[in-house]
Short mmCIF file of C-alpha atoms in Angstrom, two decimals:
data_model
loop_
_atom_site.label_atom_id
_atom_site.label_comp_id
_atom_site.label_asym_id
_atom_site.label_seq_id
_atom_site.Cartn_x
_atom_site.Cartn_y
_atom_site.Cartn_z
CA UNK A 1 -59.59 1.66 -10.94
CA UNK A 2 -58.80 -0.94 -9.69
CA UNK A 3 -57.19 -0.14 -5.58
CA UNK A 4 -54.40 1.73 -6.60
CA UNK A 5 -55.75 5.16 -5.72
CA UNK A 6 -55.93 4.86 -2.38
CA UNK A 7 -52.35 4.22 -2.81
CA UNK A 8 -51.01 7.17 -2.97
CA UNK A 9 -53.11 7.69 0.65
CA UNK A 10 -51.94 4.99 2.13
CA UNK A 11 -48.96 4.51 1.82
CA UNK A 12 -46.11 6.86 3.15
CA UNK A 13 -44.24 6.81 -0.30
CA UNK A 14 -47.58 6.16 -2.43
CA UNK A 15 -47.61 9.89 -3.67
CA UNK A 16 -44.09 9.63 -5.48
CA UNK A 17 -45.49 6.45 -7.16
CA UNK A 18 -46.12 7.80 -11.57
CA UNK A 19 -49.59 6.52 -13.46
CA UNK A 20 -47.10 4.77 -15.42
CA UNK A 21 -46.81 2.09 -12.68
CA UNK A 22 -50.40 2.76 -10.76
CA UNK A 23 -50.79 1.45 -14.64
CA UNK A 24 -49.93 -1.19 -15.04
CA UNK A 25 -50.79 -2.13 -11.08
CA UNK A 26 -54.41 -1.84 -11.85
CA UNK A 27 -53.85 -3.60 -15.03
CA UNK A 28 -52.54 -6.82 -13.09
CA UNK A 29 -52.51 -6.58 -9.65
CA UNK A 30 -55.57 -8.54 -7.81
CA UNK A 31 -57.54 -6.59 -5.16
CA UNK A 32 -57.38 -9.20 -2.27
CA UNK A 33 -60.42 -8.98 0.27
CA UNK A 34 -60.87 -10.91 2.91
CA UNK A 35 -63.25 -10.71 5.99
CA UNK A 36 -62.25 -10.81 9.68
CA UNK A 37 -60.41 -14.22 11.07
CA UNK A 38 -60.09 -15.69 7.55
CA UNK A 39 -56.15 -16.87 6.60
CA UNK A 40 -54.65 -14.59 4.20
CA UNK A 41 -51.75 -17.18 3.79
CA UNK A 42 -50.09 -20.37 5.33
CA UNK A 43 -48.06 -23.31 4.44
CA UNK A 44 -50.87 -24.82 2.36
CA UNK A 45 -52.25 -21.28 1.20
CA UNK A 46 -48.80 -19.27 -0.19
CA UNK A 47 -50.00 -15.86 -0.52
CA UNK A 48 -49.12 -15.46 -4.68
CA UNK A 49 -46.62 -12.20 -4.41
CA UNK A 50 -45.95 -9.18 -2.24
CA UNK A 51 -49.05 -7.22 -0.86
CA UNK A 52 -49.58 -4.66 -0.16
CA UNK A 53 -51.97 -3.63 3.11
CA UNK A 54 -54.43 -0.84 1.62
CA UNK A 55 -56.97 -1.22 4.80
CA UNK A 56 -57.07 -3.62 7.86
CA UNK A 57 -54.42 -5.50 10.19
CA UNK A 58 -53.31 -8.59 9.51
CA UNK A 59 -51.15 -10.92 12.56
CA UNK A 60 -48.66 -13.06 11.85
CA UNK A 61 -47.80 -16.15 14.00
CA UNK A 62 -45.35 -18.93 13.61
CA UNK A 63 -47.35 -22.72 14.56
CA UNK A 64 -44.70 -24.93 16.27
CA UNK A 65 -44.28 -28.45 16.06
CA UNK A 66 -45.84 -28.72 19.18
CA UNK A 67 -48.74 -26.79 18.05
CA UNK A 68 -48.13 -24.03 19.87
CA UNK A 69 -48.66 -20.21 18.63
CA UNK A 70 -45.47 -17.26 18.00
CA UNK A 71 -46.63 -14.24 18.04
CA UNK A 72 -44.37 -12.55 15.30
CA UNK A 73 -46.38 -9.81 14.49
CA UNK A 74 -48.95 -7.18 13.08
CA UNK A 75 -49.36 -5.24 9.81
CA UNK A 76 -51.32 -2.16 9.58
CA UNK A 77 -52.59 -0.53 6.36
CA UNK A 78 -50.23 1.05 4.33
CA UNK A 79 -47.44 -1.56 5.19
CA UNK A 80 -46.43 -4.12 2.21
CA UNK A 81 -46.21 -7.39 3.41
CA UNK A 82 -42.76 -8.25 1.85
CA UNK A 83 -40.39 -7.00 0.86
CA UNK A 84 -39.35 -10.03 3.29
CA UNK A 85 -37.24 -12.62 1.99
CA UNK A 86 -39.53 -14.81 0.96
CA UNK A 87 -41.20 -12.29 -0.09
CA UNK A 88 -38.33 -11.38 -2.45
CA UNK A 89 -37.67 -14.39 -3.07
CA UNK A 90 -41.25 -16.46 -4.08
CA UNK A 91 -39.42 -19.68 -4.89
CA UNK A 92 -39.20 -20.71 -0.94
CA UNK A 93 -42.56 -21.61 1.15
CA UNK A 94 -43.57 -19.69 4.49
CA UNK A 95 -43.64 -21.43 7.19
CA UNK A 96 -45.95 -17.85 9.08
CA UNK A 97 -49.54 -17.83 8.18
CA UNK A 98 -51.23 -14.53 8.30
CA UNK A 99 -55.06 -14.10 9.39
CA UNK A 100 -57.06 -11.38 8.88
CA UNK A 101 -57.39 -9.99 12.10
CA UNK A 102 -60.20 -7.32 10.70
CA UNK A 103 -61.54 -6.75 7.40
CA UNK A 104 -58.68 -6.79 5.37
CA UNK A 105 -57.86 -4.86 1.94
CA UNK A 106 -55.16 -5.72 0.22
CA UNK A 107 -53.05 -5.15 -3.30
CA UNK A 108 -51.95 -7.64 -5.09
CA UNK A 109 -48.46 -7.97 -6.95
CA UNK A 110 -48.18 -11.37 -8.56
CA UNK A 111 -44.46 -12.42 -8.88
CA UNK A 112 -43.46 -11.26 -12.40
CA UNK A 113 -45.44 -8.15 -12.25
CA UNK A 114 -43.18 -6.90 -9.40
CA UNK A 115 -39.94 -7.73 -10.62
CA UNK A 116 -41.03 -5.95 -13.97
CA UNK A 117 -41.77 -3.23 -11.85
CA UNK A 118 -38.34 -2.99 -10.24
CA UNK A 119 -36.52 -3.91 -12.78
CA UNK A 120 -37.92 -1.12 -15.17
CA UNK A 121 -39.55 1.37 -12.15
CA UNK A 122 -37.10 3.63 -10.27
CA UNK A 123 -39.72 4.99 -8.05
CA UNK A 124 -41.58 2.22 -7.55
CA UNK A 125 -38.25 0.49 -6.93
CA UNK A 126 -37.96 3.54 -3.92
CA UNK A 127 -41.13 3.18 -2.37
CA UNK A 128 -40.50 -1.62 -1.92
CA UNK A 129 -37.47 -0.46 -0.45
CA UNK A 130 -37.86 2.70 1.32
CA UNK A 131 -40.25 0.20 3.30
CA UNK A 132 -38.69 -2.99 3.57
CA UNK A 133 -35.74 -0.50 5.01
CA UNK A 134 -38.44 1.43 7.64
CA UNK A 135 -39.43 -1.98 8.65
CA UNK A 136 -35.46 -3.48 8.64
CA UNK A 137 -34.79 -0.35 10.79
CA UNK A 138 -37.96 -0.27 12.73
CA UNK A 139 -36.56 -4.23 14.19
CA UNK A 140 -33.37 -3.17 14.44
CA UNK A 141 -34.34 0.03 17.31
CA UNK A 142 -36.55 -2.09 18.65
CA UNK A 143 -34.38 -5.39 18.85
CA UNK A 144 -31.44 -2.73 20.67
CA UNK A 145 -33.82 -1.14 23.11
CA UNK A 146 -35.61 -3.76 25.09
CA UNK A 147 -33.27 -6.51 24.47
CA UNK A 148 -34.63 -7.62 28.19
CA UNK A 149 -38.63 -6.74 27.42
CA UNK A 150 -41.70 -8.62 24.55
CA UNK A 151 -40.54 -9.11 21.79
CA UNK A 152 -41.78 -5.61 19.77
CA UNK A 153 -41.27 -4.07 16.52
CA UNK A 154 -42.42 -0.37 16.48
CA UNK A 155 -44.12 1.13 12.48
CA UNK A 156 -46.21 -1.13 11.07
CA UNK A 157 -45.54 -3.48 13.20
CA UNK A 158 -46.86 -2.40 17.04
CA UNK A 159 -45.62 -3.79 19.99
CA UNK A 160 -49.00 -6.42 21.32
CA UNK A 161 -48.31 -8.65 24.28
CA UNK A 162 -51.65 -10.55 23.13
CA UNK A 163 -51.67 -13.72 22.36
CA UNK A 164 -50.65 -17.39 23.47
CA UNK A 165 -47.34 -16.99 22.20
CA UNK A 166 -45.21 -13.88 21.65
CA UNK A 167 -41.50 -14.63 19.43
CA UNK A 168 -39.49 -14.27 22.87
CA UNK A 169 -41.41 -16.28 25.15
CA UNK A 170 -41.17 -18.76 22.35
CA UNK A 171 -36.59 -18.21 22.55
CA UNK A 172 -36.46 -18.44 26.56
CA UNK A 173 -38.92 -21.53 26.97
CA UNK A 174 -36.50 -22.25 23.88
CA UNK A 175 -33.29 -21.24 25.73
CA UNK A 176 -34.33 -23.65 28.50
CA UNK A 177 -34.71 -26.64 27.33
CA UNK A 178 -31.49 -26.75 25.35
CA UNK A 179 -29.79 -25.41 28.79
CA UNK A 180 -31.74 -28.22 30.60
CA UNK A 181 -29.56 -30.91 27.35
#
């Protein structure tokens, strides 16, 4: 077995995945291992499908045209990089960049395999959309409670005030610039 044996332990809803789904992932998904500071995906390096993060921490950031880094969020083991719109609709390239903050192990699901599993496996659909709903709910809760605080995304996106810039800092700076126009 690839890393699929860890899915049931690492992901909250992983125990709901059937042996049939795990067999498909064993046969068709790809193990992804990256050392600390390695680029996992970016504008010139597409991820190639949804990632199930088995171990490690990934920092997702965006570079402005002025060269400023904006920390978007961090993803920790037990989280899915995706399903974001870019992941569910893999036709659009990502303007964000993901960097391994620690050594990372993930399971990369090719887009066609992902689409097939979503289509025929109720358990896989529930697994993916539960992760997605937790992520969206967490982001909405954080935004509603912390509108004047530095940006944070709870759950797999822990509050962080580190890095050269947060998304809120960049937004405030852009508002000031637009206010002068």
